[in-house]
Coordinates of C-alpha atoms and ligand atoms in Angstrom, one line a residue:
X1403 CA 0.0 0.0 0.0
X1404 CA 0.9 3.2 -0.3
X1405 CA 0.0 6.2 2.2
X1406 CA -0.2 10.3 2.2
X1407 CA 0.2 12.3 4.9
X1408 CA -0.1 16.1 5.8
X1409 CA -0.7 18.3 8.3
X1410 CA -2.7 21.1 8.3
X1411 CA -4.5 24.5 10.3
X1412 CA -2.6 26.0 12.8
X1413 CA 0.7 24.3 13.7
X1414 CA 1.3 22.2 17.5
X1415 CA 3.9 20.5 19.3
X1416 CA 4.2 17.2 18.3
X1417 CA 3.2 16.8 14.8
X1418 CA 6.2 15.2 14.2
X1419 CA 5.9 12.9 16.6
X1420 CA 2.7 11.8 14.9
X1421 CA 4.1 11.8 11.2
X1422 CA 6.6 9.6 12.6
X1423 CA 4.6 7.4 14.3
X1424 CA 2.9 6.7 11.4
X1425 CA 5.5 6.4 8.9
X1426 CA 7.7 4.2 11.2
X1427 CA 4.5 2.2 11.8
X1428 CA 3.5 1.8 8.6
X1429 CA 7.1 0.6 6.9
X1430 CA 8.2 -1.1 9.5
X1431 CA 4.9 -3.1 10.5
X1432 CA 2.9 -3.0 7.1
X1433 CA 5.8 -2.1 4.4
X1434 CA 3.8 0.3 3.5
X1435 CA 5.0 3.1 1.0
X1436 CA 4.6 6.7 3.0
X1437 CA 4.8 10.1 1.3
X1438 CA 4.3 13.1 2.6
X1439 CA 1.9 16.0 1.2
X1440 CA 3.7 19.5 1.5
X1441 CA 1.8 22.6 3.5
X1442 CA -1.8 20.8 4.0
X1443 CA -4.4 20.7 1.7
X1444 CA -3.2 22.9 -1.1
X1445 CA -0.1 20.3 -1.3
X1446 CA -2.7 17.7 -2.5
X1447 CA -3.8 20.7 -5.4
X1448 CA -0.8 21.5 -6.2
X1449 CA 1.2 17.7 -6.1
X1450 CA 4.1 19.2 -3.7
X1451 CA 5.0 15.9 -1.9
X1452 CA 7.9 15.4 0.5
X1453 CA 9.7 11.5 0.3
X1454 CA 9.2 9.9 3.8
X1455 CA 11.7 7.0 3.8
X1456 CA 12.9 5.5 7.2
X1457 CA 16.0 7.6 7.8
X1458 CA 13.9 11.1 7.2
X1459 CA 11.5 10.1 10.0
X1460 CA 14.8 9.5 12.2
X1461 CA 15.4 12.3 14.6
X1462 CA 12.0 14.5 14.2
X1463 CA 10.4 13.0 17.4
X1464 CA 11.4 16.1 19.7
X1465 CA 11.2 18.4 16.4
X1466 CA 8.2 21.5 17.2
X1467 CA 6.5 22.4 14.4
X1468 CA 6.0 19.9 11.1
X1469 CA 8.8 18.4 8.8
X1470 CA 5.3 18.8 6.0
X1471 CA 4.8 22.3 6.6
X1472 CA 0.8 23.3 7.2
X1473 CA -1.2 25.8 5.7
X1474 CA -5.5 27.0 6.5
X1475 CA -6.8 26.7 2.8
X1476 CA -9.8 25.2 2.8
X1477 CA -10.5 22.7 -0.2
X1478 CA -14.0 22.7 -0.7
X1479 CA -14.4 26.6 0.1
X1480 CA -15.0 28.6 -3.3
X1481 CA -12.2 31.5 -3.2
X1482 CA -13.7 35.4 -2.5
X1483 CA -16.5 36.5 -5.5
X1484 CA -16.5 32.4 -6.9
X1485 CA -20.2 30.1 -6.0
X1486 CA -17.9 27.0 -6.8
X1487 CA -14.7 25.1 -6.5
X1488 CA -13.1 22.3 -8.4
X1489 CA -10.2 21.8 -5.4
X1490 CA -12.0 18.5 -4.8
X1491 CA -12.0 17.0 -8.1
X1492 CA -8.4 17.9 -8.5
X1493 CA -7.1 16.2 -5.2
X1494 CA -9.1 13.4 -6.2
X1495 CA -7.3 13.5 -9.2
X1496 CA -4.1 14.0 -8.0
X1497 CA -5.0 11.1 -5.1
X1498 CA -5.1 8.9 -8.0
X1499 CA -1.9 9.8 -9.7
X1500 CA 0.4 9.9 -6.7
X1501 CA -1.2 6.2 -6.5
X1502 CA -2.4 6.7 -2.8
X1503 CA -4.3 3.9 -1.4
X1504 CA -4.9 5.6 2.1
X1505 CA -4.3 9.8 3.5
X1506 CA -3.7 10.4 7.0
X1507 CA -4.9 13.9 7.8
X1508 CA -3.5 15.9 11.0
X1509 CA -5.3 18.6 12.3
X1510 CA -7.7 20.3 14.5
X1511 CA -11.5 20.8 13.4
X1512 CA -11.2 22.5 10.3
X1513 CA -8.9 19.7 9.4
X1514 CA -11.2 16.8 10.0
X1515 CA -14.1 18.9 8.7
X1516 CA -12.3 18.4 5.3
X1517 CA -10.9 15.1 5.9
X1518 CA -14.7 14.1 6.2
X1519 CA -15.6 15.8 2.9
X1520 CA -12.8 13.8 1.1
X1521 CA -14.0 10.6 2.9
X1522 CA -17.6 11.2 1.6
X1523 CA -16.0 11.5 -1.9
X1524 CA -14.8 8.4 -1.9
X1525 CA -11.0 8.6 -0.7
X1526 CA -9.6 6.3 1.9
X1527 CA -9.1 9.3 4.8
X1528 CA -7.8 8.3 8.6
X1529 CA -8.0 11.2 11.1
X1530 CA -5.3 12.1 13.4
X1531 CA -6.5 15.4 16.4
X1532 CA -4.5 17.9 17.0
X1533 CA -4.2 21.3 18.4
X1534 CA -3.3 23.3 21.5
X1535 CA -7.0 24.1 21.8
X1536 CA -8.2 20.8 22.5
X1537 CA -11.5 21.1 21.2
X1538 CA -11.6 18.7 18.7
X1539 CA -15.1 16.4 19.2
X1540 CA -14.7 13.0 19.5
X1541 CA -11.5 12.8 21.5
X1542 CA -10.9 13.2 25.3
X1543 CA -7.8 15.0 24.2
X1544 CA -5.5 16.6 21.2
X1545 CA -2.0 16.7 21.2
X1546 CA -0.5 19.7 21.3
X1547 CA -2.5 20.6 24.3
X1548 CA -0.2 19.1 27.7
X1549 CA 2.9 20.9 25.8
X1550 CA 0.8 24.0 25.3
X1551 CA -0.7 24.2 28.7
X1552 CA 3.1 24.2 30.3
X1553 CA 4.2 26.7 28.4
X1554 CA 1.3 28.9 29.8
X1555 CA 1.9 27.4 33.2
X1556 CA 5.2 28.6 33.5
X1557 CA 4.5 31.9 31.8
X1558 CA 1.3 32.6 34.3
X1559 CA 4.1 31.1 37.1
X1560 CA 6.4 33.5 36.0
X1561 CA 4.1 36.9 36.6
X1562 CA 3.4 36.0 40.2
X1563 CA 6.8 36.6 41.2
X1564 CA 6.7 40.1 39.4
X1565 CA 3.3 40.7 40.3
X1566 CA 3.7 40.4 43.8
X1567 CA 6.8 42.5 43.8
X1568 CA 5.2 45.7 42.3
X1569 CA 1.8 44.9 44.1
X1570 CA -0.1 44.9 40.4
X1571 CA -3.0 43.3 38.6
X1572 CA -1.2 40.7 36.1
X1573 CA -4.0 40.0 33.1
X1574 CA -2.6 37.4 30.6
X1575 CA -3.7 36.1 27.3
X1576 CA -4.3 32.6 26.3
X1577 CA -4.5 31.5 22.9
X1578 CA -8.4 29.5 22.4
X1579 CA -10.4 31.3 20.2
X1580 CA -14.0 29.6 21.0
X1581 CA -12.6 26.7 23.4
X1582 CA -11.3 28.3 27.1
X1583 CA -9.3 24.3 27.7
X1584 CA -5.8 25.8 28.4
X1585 CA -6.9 29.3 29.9
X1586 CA -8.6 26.9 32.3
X1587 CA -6.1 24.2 32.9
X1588 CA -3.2 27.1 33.3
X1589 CA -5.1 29.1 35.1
X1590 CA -5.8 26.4 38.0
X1591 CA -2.6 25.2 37.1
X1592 CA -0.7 27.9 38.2
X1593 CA -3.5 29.3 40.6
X1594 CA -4.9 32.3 38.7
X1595 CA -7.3 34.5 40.6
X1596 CA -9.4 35.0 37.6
X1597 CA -9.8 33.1 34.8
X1598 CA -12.4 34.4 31.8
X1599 CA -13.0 31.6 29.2
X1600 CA -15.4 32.4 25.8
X1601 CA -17.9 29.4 27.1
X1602 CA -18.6 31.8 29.8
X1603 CA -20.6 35.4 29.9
X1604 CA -18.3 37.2 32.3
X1605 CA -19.7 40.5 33.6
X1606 CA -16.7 43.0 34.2
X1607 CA -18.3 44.3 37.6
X1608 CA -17.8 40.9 38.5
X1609 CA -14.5 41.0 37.6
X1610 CA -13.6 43.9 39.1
X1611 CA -15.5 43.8 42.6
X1612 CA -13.8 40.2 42.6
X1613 CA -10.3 42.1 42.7
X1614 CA -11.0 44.9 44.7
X1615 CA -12.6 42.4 47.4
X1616 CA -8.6 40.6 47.1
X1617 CA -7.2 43.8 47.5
X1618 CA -9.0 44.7 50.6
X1619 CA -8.8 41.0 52.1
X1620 CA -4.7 42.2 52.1
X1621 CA -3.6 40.1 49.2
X1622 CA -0.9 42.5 47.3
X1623 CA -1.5 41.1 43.5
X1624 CA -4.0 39.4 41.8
X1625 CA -3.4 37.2 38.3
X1626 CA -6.1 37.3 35.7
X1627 CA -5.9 34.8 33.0
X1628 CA -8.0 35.9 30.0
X1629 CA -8.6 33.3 26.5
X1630 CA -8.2 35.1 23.2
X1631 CA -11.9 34.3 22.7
X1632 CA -13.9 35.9 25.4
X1633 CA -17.2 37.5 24.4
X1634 CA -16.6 40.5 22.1
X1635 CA -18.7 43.4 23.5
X1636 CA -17.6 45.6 20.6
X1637 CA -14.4 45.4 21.7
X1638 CA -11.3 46.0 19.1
X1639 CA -8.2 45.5 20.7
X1640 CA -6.5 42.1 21.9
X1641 CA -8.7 40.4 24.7
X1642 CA -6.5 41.3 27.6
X1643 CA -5.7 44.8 26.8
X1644 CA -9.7 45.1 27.2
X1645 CA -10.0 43.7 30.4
X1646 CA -6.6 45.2 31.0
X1647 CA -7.7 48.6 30.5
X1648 CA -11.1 48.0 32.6
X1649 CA -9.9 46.5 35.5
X1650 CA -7.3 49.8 35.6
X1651 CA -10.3 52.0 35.2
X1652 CA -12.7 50.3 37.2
X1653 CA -10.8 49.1 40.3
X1654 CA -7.8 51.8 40.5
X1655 CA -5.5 48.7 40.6
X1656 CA -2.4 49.2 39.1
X1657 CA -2.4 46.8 35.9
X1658 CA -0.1 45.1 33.3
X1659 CA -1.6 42.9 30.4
X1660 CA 1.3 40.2 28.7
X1661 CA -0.2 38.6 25.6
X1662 CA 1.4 35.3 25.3
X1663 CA 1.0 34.3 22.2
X1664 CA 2.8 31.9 19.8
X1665 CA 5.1 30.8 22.3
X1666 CA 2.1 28.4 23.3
X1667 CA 2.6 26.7 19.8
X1668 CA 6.3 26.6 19.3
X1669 CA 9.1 23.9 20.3
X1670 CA 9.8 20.6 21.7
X1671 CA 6.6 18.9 22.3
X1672 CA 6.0 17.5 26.1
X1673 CA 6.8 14.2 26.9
X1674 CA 3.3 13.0 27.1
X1675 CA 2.3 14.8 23.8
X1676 CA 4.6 12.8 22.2
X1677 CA 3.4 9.5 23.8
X1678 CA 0.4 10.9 22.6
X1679 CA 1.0 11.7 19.1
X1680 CA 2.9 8.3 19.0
X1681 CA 0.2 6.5 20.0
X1682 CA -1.9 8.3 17.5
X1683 CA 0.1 7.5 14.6
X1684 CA 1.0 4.0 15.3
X1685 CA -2.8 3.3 15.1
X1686 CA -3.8 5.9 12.0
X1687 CA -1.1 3.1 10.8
X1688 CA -3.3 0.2 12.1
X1689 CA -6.4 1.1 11.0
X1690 CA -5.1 1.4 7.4
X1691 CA -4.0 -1.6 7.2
X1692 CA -7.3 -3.1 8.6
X1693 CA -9.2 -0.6 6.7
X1694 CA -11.3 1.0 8.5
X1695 CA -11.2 4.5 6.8
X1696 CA -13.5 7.1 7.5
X1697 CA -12.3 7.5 10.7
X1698 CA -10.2 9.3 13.5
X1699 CA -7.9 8.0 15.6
X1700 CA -8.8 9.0 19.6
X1701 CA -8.5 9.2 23.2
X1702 CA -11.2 7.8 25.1
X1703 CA -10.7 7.1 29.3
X1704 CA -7.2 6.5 28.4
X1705 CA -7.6 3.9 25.5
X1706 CA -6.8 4.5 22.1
X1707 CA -9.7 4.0 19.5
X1708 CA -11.6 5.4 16.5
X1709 CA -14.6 7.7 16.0
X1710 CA -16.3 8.0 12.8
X1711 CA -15.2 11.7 10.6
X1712 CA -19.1 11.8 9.9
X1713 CA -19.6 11.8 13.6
X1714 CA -16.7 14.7 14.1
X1715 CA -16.5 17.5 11.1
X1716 CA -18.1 20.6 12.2
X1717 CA -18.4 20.0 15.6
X1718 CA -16.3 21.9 18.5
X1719 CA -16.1 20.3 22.1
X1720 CA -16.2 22.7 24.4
X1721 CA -16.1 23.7 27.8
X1722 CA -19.4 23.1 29.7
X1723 CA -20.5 25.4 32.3
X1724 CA -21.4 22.4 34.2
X1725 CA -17.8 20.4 33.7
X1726 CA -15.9 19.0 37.2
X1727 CA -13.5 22.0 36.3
X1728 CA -15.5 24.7 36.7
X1729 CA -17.3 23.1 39.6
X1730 CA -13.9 23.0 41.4
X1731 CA -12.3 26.2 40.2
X1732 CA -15.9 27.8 41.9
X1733 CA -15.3 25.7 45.1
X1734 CA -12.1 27.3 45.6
X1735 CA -13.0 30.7 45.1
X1736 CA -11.3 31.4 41.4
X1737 CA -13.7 34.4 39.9
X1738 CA -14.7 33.3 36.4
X1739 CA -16.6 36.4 35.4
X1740 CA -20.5 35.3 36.8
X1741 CA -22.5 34.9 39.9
X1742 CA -24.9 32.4 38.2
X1743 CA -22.1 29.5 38.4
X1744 CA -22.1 29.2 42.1
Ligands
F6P1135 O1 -6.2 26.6 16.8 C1 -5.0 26.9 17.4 C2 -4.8 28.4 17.5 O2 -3.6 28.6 18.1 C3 -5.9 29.1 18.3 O3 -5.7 29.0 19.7 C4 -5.7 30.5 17.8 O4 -6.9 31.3 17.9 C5 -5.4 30.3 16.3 O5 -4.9 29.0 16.2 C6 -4.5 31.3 15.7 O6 -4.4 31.0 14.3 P1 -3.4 31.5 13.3 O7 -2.2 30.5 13.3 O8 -4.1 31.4 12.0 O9 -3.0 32.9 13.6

């Protein structure tokens, strides 16, 4: 058999770690063939592959970033002033002339959205989630996400030391742009004061009584830990310059915003993200060779398995205002914006 694989959306730690698992996998285990497809989907519309022999997947397992390059186009989305699109045809096309039997797709939501699309055309498509978001449906986790969250740990870690020096408000931004997983995590993680994720309506009086009740209690600094995400409220500028800015206003606290960034995304992937992303591979491998396409690979109470793409493109998994994370962040007094959670 032969295989594709790319990766594509936003970039993570540990996509290499997957690409090898699969390609080691899948020539050592199956002798499979494995090529790689060059900067996502546009790589399989423009035929820009990348050899994947043994000795190139040698040494990429700590490797940030992706050997395959990623990009955000969308296949099946008609460009700007266009009704249709014939992206589709031609990767089907060019599926058939590279003489793929099977294309592993990495990627976060917008990435198996497409990998579904493909499937329903008719091409043998295995999913493999990833992102630092970890909202992909489907899966109890993504890759990307552990290596992700201690980055952010560290960074929030980092501002109470300063913070409590200079007696300030410390508001820092955390990439998640619908799903508030790592402001979450980091924030209990590194015992954030206040922690405003887009799954919840915060209300700023909230937010600010919250701080000035700190203040008067005698704690010297409080740390506010803001995902990209939150609500809009006409806003313009960056998330954490908003709330940055209010706080100041509303509370008289003397404030400093950090926006953190693409640090979250870049270098070495954790140790367990690239168990993970081993894992993940080795059975995007497996299910090839059983073939069982249509699916993607996950995480589910620790077990690795498969869900169906039909059952995952277009979906997001959020964070529910009801989840054991919230309950205890509540329970210890962490201010997450509203009254109507406790
Ligand atoms: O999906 C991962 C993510 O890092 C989000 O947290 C963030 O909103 C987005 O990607 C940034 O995207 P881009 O790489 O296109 O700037």
């Amino acid at each position: 058999m032969k295989i594709g694989i790319l990766s594509a959306g936003g970039d993570c730690p540990g996509i290499n770690a997957a690409i090898r698992g699969v390609g080691k996998t899948a020539i050592v285990r199956y002798g499979m063939e494995v090529v790689g497809i060059a900067n996502g989907f546009s790589g399989l519309v423009d035929m820009e592959t990348i050899p994947l022999k043994e000795e190139v997947l040698s040494g990429i397992l700590t490797m940030g970033g992706t050997i395959l390059g990623t990009s955000r186009f969308k296949p099946f989305k008609p460009v700007a002033g266009e009704t249709v699109t014939d992206n589709p045809q031609i990767i089907k096309e060019n599926y058939k002339k590279l003489g793929l039997d099977a294309l592993v797709c990495i990627g976060g939501n917008g990435t198996q959205k497409t990998a579904n699309l493909l499937s329903r055309e008719g091409l043998n498509i295995i999913g493999i989630p990833k992102t630092i978001d970890n909202d992909v449906w489907g899966t109890d986790v993504t890759f990307g996400f552990d290596s992700a969250l201690t980055i952010a740990t560290d960074a929030i870690d980092r501002l109470h030391s300063t913070a409590n020096s200079h007696k300030r408000v410390m508001v820092i931004e955390i990439m998640g742009h619908h799903a508030g997983w790592l402001a979450l995590y980091a924030g209990m993680a590194a015992g954030g004061d206040v922690i405003l994720i887009p799954e919840i309506e915060y209300d700023i009086d909230v937010v600010a009584n919250n701080l000035l009740d700190r203040n008067k209690k005698g704690k010297p600094y409080s740390i506010v830990v803001v995902a990209e995400g939150i609500k809009k409220k006409k806003r313009k500028k960056a998330a954490a310059t908003y709330i940055g800015e209010k706080i100041e206003r509303m509370t008289g606290l003397e404030t400093r915003v950090t926006i953190l960034g693409y640090i979250q995304r870049g270098g070495s992937p954790s140790p367990m993200d690239r168990i993970l992303a081993t894992r993940y591979g080795a059975y995007a491998a497996e299910l090839i060779s059983r073939g069982e396409f249509g699916t993607m690979v996950s995480l589910r109470n620790n077990e690795i398995t498969s869900v169906p793409l039909e059952e995952v493109g277009g979906k997001l998994r959020l964070v529910e205002p009801t989840d054991r994370m919230i309950k205890k962040a509540t329970g210890l007094g962490i201010c997450l914006g509203s009254n109507s959670l406790d």
